[in-house]
XYZ file of N, CA and C in Angstrom:
282
model
N -33.016 -36.248 -20.575
C -32.284 -35.061 -20.878
C -33.209 -34.338 -21.964
N -33.238 -32.952 -21.895
C -33.885 -32.214 -22.907
C -32.928 -31.778 -23.948
N -33.479 -31.159 -24.997
C -32.646 -30.655 -25.978
C -31.683 -29.450 -25.310
N -32.387 -28.610 -24.615
C -31.621 -27.549 -23.909
C -30.612 -28.103 -23.024
N -30.771 -29.172 -22.283
C -29.683 -29.836 -21.407
C -28.632 -30.287 -22.350
N -29.014 -30.945 -23.471
C -27.883 -31.404 -24.415
C -27.151 -30.274 -24.933
N -27.744 -29.271 -25.320
C -27.085 -28.037 -25.822
C -26.012 -27.545 -24.684
N -26.565 -27.529 -23.537
C -25.794 -27.002 -22.436
C -24.561 -27.849 -22.111
N -24.744 -29.191 -22.496
C -23.618 -30.127 -22.253
C -22.450 -29.825 -23.224
N -22.707 -29.084 -24.339
C -21.616 -28.783 -25.214
C -20.567 -27.878 -24.699
N -20.898 -27.300 -23.551
C -19.861 -26.506 -22.806
C -18.811 -27.322 -22.137
N -19.118 -28.679 -21.935
C -18.172 -29.796 -21.391
C -17.171 -29.986 -22.300
N -15.886 -30.489 -21.762
C -14.777 -30.825 -22.522
C -15.031 -32.132 -23.404
N -15.852 -33.182 -22.758
C -16.121 -34.284 -23.367
C -17.577 -34.625 -23.239
N -17.968 -35.533 -23.990
C -19.420 -36.008 -23.853
C -19.638 -36.687 -22.733
N -20.893 -36.750 -22.174
C -21.236 -37.451 -20.988
C -21.013 -38.968 -21.244
N -20.608 -39.862 -20.488
C -20.219 -41.246 -20.749
C -21.445 -42.077 -21.003
N -22.719 -41.687 -20.713
C -23.911 -42.504 -20.985
C -24.509 -42.208 -22.235
N -23.884 -41.345 -23.115
C -24.524 -41.052 -24.313
C -24.542 -42.222 -25.399
N -25.597 -42.301 -25.957
C -25.573 -43.411 -27.104
C -24.633 -42.953 -28.301
N -24.294 -43.862 -29.192
C -23.409 -43.474 -30.310
C -23.914 -42.332 -31.108
N -25.251 -42.341 -31.577
C -25.765 -41.304 -32.245
C -25.727 -39.889 -31.433
N -26.023 -39.944 -30.263
C -25.969 -38.695 -29.541
C -24.528 -38.156 -29.279
N -23.618 -39.073 -29.162
C -22.163 -38.812 -29.019
C -21.766 -38.103 -30.291
N -22.031 -38.657 -31.476
C -21.727 -38.041 -32.727
C -22.390 -36.658 -32.918
N -23.489 -36.632 -32.587
C -24.223 -35.194 -32.477
C -23.683 -34.314 -31.639
N -23.198 -34.769 -30.394
C -22.421 -33.895 -29.533
C -21.175 -33.414 -30.103
N -20.487 -34.222 -30.617
C -19.155 -33.707 -31.299
C -19.435 -32.697 -32.464
N -20.526 -33.041 -33.269
C -20.812 -32.106 -34.374
C -21.280 -30.779 -33.785
N -21.961 -30.804 -32.611
C -22.322 -29.468 -31.931
C -21.306 -28.674 -31.543
N -20.144 -29.440 -31.195
C -18.964 -28.756 -30.708
C -18.001 -28.244 -32.045
N -18.470 -28.666 -33.131
C -17.788 -28.240 -34.312
C -16.715 -29.248 -34.721
N -16.701 -30.398 -34.112
C -15.666 -31.401 -34.347
C -16.378 -32.435 -35.248
N -16.480 -32.096 -36.531
C -17.070 -33.068 -37.648
C -16.228 -34.316 -37.659
N -14.900 -34.294 -37.676
C -14.181 -35.570 -37.874
C -14.417 -36.434 -36.651
N -14.464 -36.031 -35.387
C -14.780 -36.787 -34.315
C -16.144 -37.429 -34.410
N -17.070 -36.513 -34.877
C -18.471 -36.943 -35.068
C -18.521 -38.113 -36.108
N -17.874 -37.894 -37.243
C -17.851 -38.940 -38.147
C -17.307 -40.250 -37.684
N -16.136 -40.133 -36.943
C -15.329 -41.320 -36.495
C -16.457 -42.167 -35.659
N -17.376 -41.548 -35.037
C -18.364 -42.306 -34.111
C -19.198 -43.272 -35.012
N -19.463 -42.761 -36.184
C -20.534 -43.680 -36.942
C -19.963 -44.277 -38.187
N -18.782 -43.891 -38.602
C -18.186 -44.310 -39.967
C -18.103 -45.783 -40.109
N -17.805 -46.588 -38.896
C -17.653 -47.968 -39.097
C -18.958 -48.797 -38.816
N -20.192 -48.059 -38.641
C -21.327 -48.734 -38.310
C -22.427 -48.654 -39.394
N -23.172 -49.598 -39.443
C -24.169 -49.652 -40.531
C -25.686 -49.781 -40.051
N -25.845 -49.648 -38.658
C -27.342 -49.706 -38.225
C -28.015 -48.415 -38.766
N -29.362 -48.605 -38.578
C -30.201 -47.504 -39.134
C -29.847 -46.142 -38.452
N -29.655 -46.188 -37.190
C -29.602 -45.013 -36.365
C -28.148 -44.350 -36.816
N -27.101 -45.084 -36.880
C -25.777 -44.580 -37.284
C -25.799 -44.029 -38.690
N -26.452 -44.841 -39.500
C -26.616 -44.405 -40.903
C -27.275 -43.110 -41.083
N -28.240 -42.824 -40.199
C -29.003 -41.514 -40.273
C -28.099 -40.520 -39.921
N -27.348 -40.585 -38.798
C -26.276 -39.582 -38.408
C -25.249 -39.421 -39.522
N -24.817 -40.489 -40.042
C -23.838 -40.395 -41.134
C -24.319 -39.578 -42.305
N -25.711 -39.764 -42.655
C -26.166 -38.957 -43.783
C -26.115 -37.569 -43.489
N -26.653 -37.182 -42.201
C -26.643 -35.861 -41.828
C -25.179 -35.151 -41.927
N -24.235 -35.983 -41.380
C -22.897 -35.409 -41.371
C -22.423 -35.169 -42.850
N -22.681 -36.099 -43.787
C -22.159 -35.847 -45.168
C -22.908 -34.813 -45.774
N -24.192 -34.551 -45.413
C -24.936 -33.431 -46.033
C -24.291 -32.152 -45.440
N -23.969 -32.079 -44.191
C -23.276 -30.963 -43.686
C -21.940 -30.645 -44.356
N -21.263 -31.769 -44.681
C -19.988 -31.617 -45.339
C -20.055 -31.121 -46.820
N -21.283 -31.239 -47.294
C -21.567 -30.874 -48.676
C -21.454 -32.002 -49.702
N -21.221 -33.083 -49.224
C -21.135 -34.399 -50.153
C -22.542 -34.932 -50.218
N -23.318 -34.432 -51.107
C -24.817 -34.795 -51.124
C -24.943 -36.122 -51.782
N -24.081 -36.504 -52.607
C -24.258 -37.887 -53.170
C -24.160 -38.945 -52.044
N -23.142 -38.751 -51.288
C -22.747 -39.633 -50.176
C -23.857 -39.590 -49.116
N -24.277 -38.342 -48.914
C -25.386 -38.158 -47.854
C -26.501 -38.886 -48.302
N -27.090 -38.888 -49.501
C -28.279 -39.459 -50.009
C -28.048 -40.950 -50.030
N -26.872 -41.502 -50.153
C -26.536 -43.013 -50.032
C -27.009 -43.305 -48.538
N -26.476 -42.566 -47.567
C -26.766 -42.949 -46.188
C -28.168 -42.714 -45.714
N -28.809 -41.683 -46.364
C -30.262 -41.477 -46.123
C -30.966 -42.740 -46.470
N -30.638 -43.215 -47.675
C -31.323 -44.464 -48.243
C -31.003 -45.616 -47.336
N -29.781 -45.779 -46.855
C -29.410 -46.850 -45.922
C -30.323 -46.725 -44.599
N -30.606 -45.463 -44.187
C -31.445 -45.299 -43.002
C -32.796 -45.275 -43.382
N -33.215 -45.575 -44.509
C -34.617 -45.719 -45.025
C -35.335 -44.403 -44.905
N -34.583 -43.293 -45.218
C -35.226 -41.903 -45.126
C -34.750 -41.181 -46.394
N -35.380 -40.029 -46.557
C -34.939 -39.074 -47.560
C -34.364 -37.809 -47.048
N -33.607 -37.170 -47.801
C -32.949 -35.999 -47.252
C -34.047 -34.935 -46.905
N -34.099 -34.453 -45.681
C -34.952 -33.400 -45.354
C -34.862 -32.058 -45.976
N -35.909 -31.393 -46.095
C -35.790 -30.086 -46.712
C -35.919 -29.076 -45.630
N -34.897 -29.151 -44.699
C -34.785 -28.187 -43.686
C -33.298 -27.725 -43.535
N -33.064 -26.730 -42.672
C -31.714 -26.219 -42.449
C -30.994 -27.413 -41.699
N -29.565 -27.287 -41.852
C -28.689 -28.215 -41.075
C -29.098 -28.174 -39.496
N -29.276 -26.822 -39.018
C -29.546 -26.570 -37.658
C -30.759 -27.318 -37.238
N -31.871 -27.249 -38.056
C -33.054 -27.910 -37.860
C -32.862 -29.435 -37.828
N -32.120 -29.822 -38.756
C -31.900 -31.390 -38.871
C -31.268 -31.844 -37.600
N -30.225 -31.035 -37.148
C -29.419 -31.402 -35.907
C -30.382 -31.520 -34.689
N -31.258 -30.485 -34.550
C -32.189 -30.505 -33.424
C -33.093 -31.595 -33.493
N -33.698 -31.976 -34.738
C -34.508 -33.012 -34.905
C -33.945 -34.314 -34.540
N -32.613 -34.428 -34.881
C -31.930 -35.718 -34.636
C -31.574 -35.854 -33.110
N -31.227 -34.803 -32.544
C -30.964 -34.779 -31.080
C -32.164 -35.199 -30.427
N -33.359 -34.545 -30.766
C -34.609 -34.750 -30.076
C -34.915 -36.296 -30.204
N -34.812 -36.783 -31.414
C -35.127 -38.129 -31.826
C -34.373 -39.151 -30.892
N -33.065 -38.963 -30.758
C -32.247 -39.885 -30.041
C -32.198 -39.600 -28.543
N -32.716 -38.421 -28.180
C -32.845 -38.362 -26.598
C -33.776 -39.302 -25.971
């Protein structure tokens, strides 16, 4: 799947069943469903889920919490727009 195909899937009512947890969270976020996106990763602590968790808290505006999750993911907060970060993450996890 390409980024364009992933974006196109946002027209669907539900995410495709074969999506990984990170992609499912990003799909919900792309639909504007922050709570559903957060629910996908909130109970997980692996590096990939932590990275998505960081992005979601950055988007929420909770920078302290976001930075905590970036550290858990062994990364630093990127100096890009939220849209660019979303695209980078989708591309990474595709």
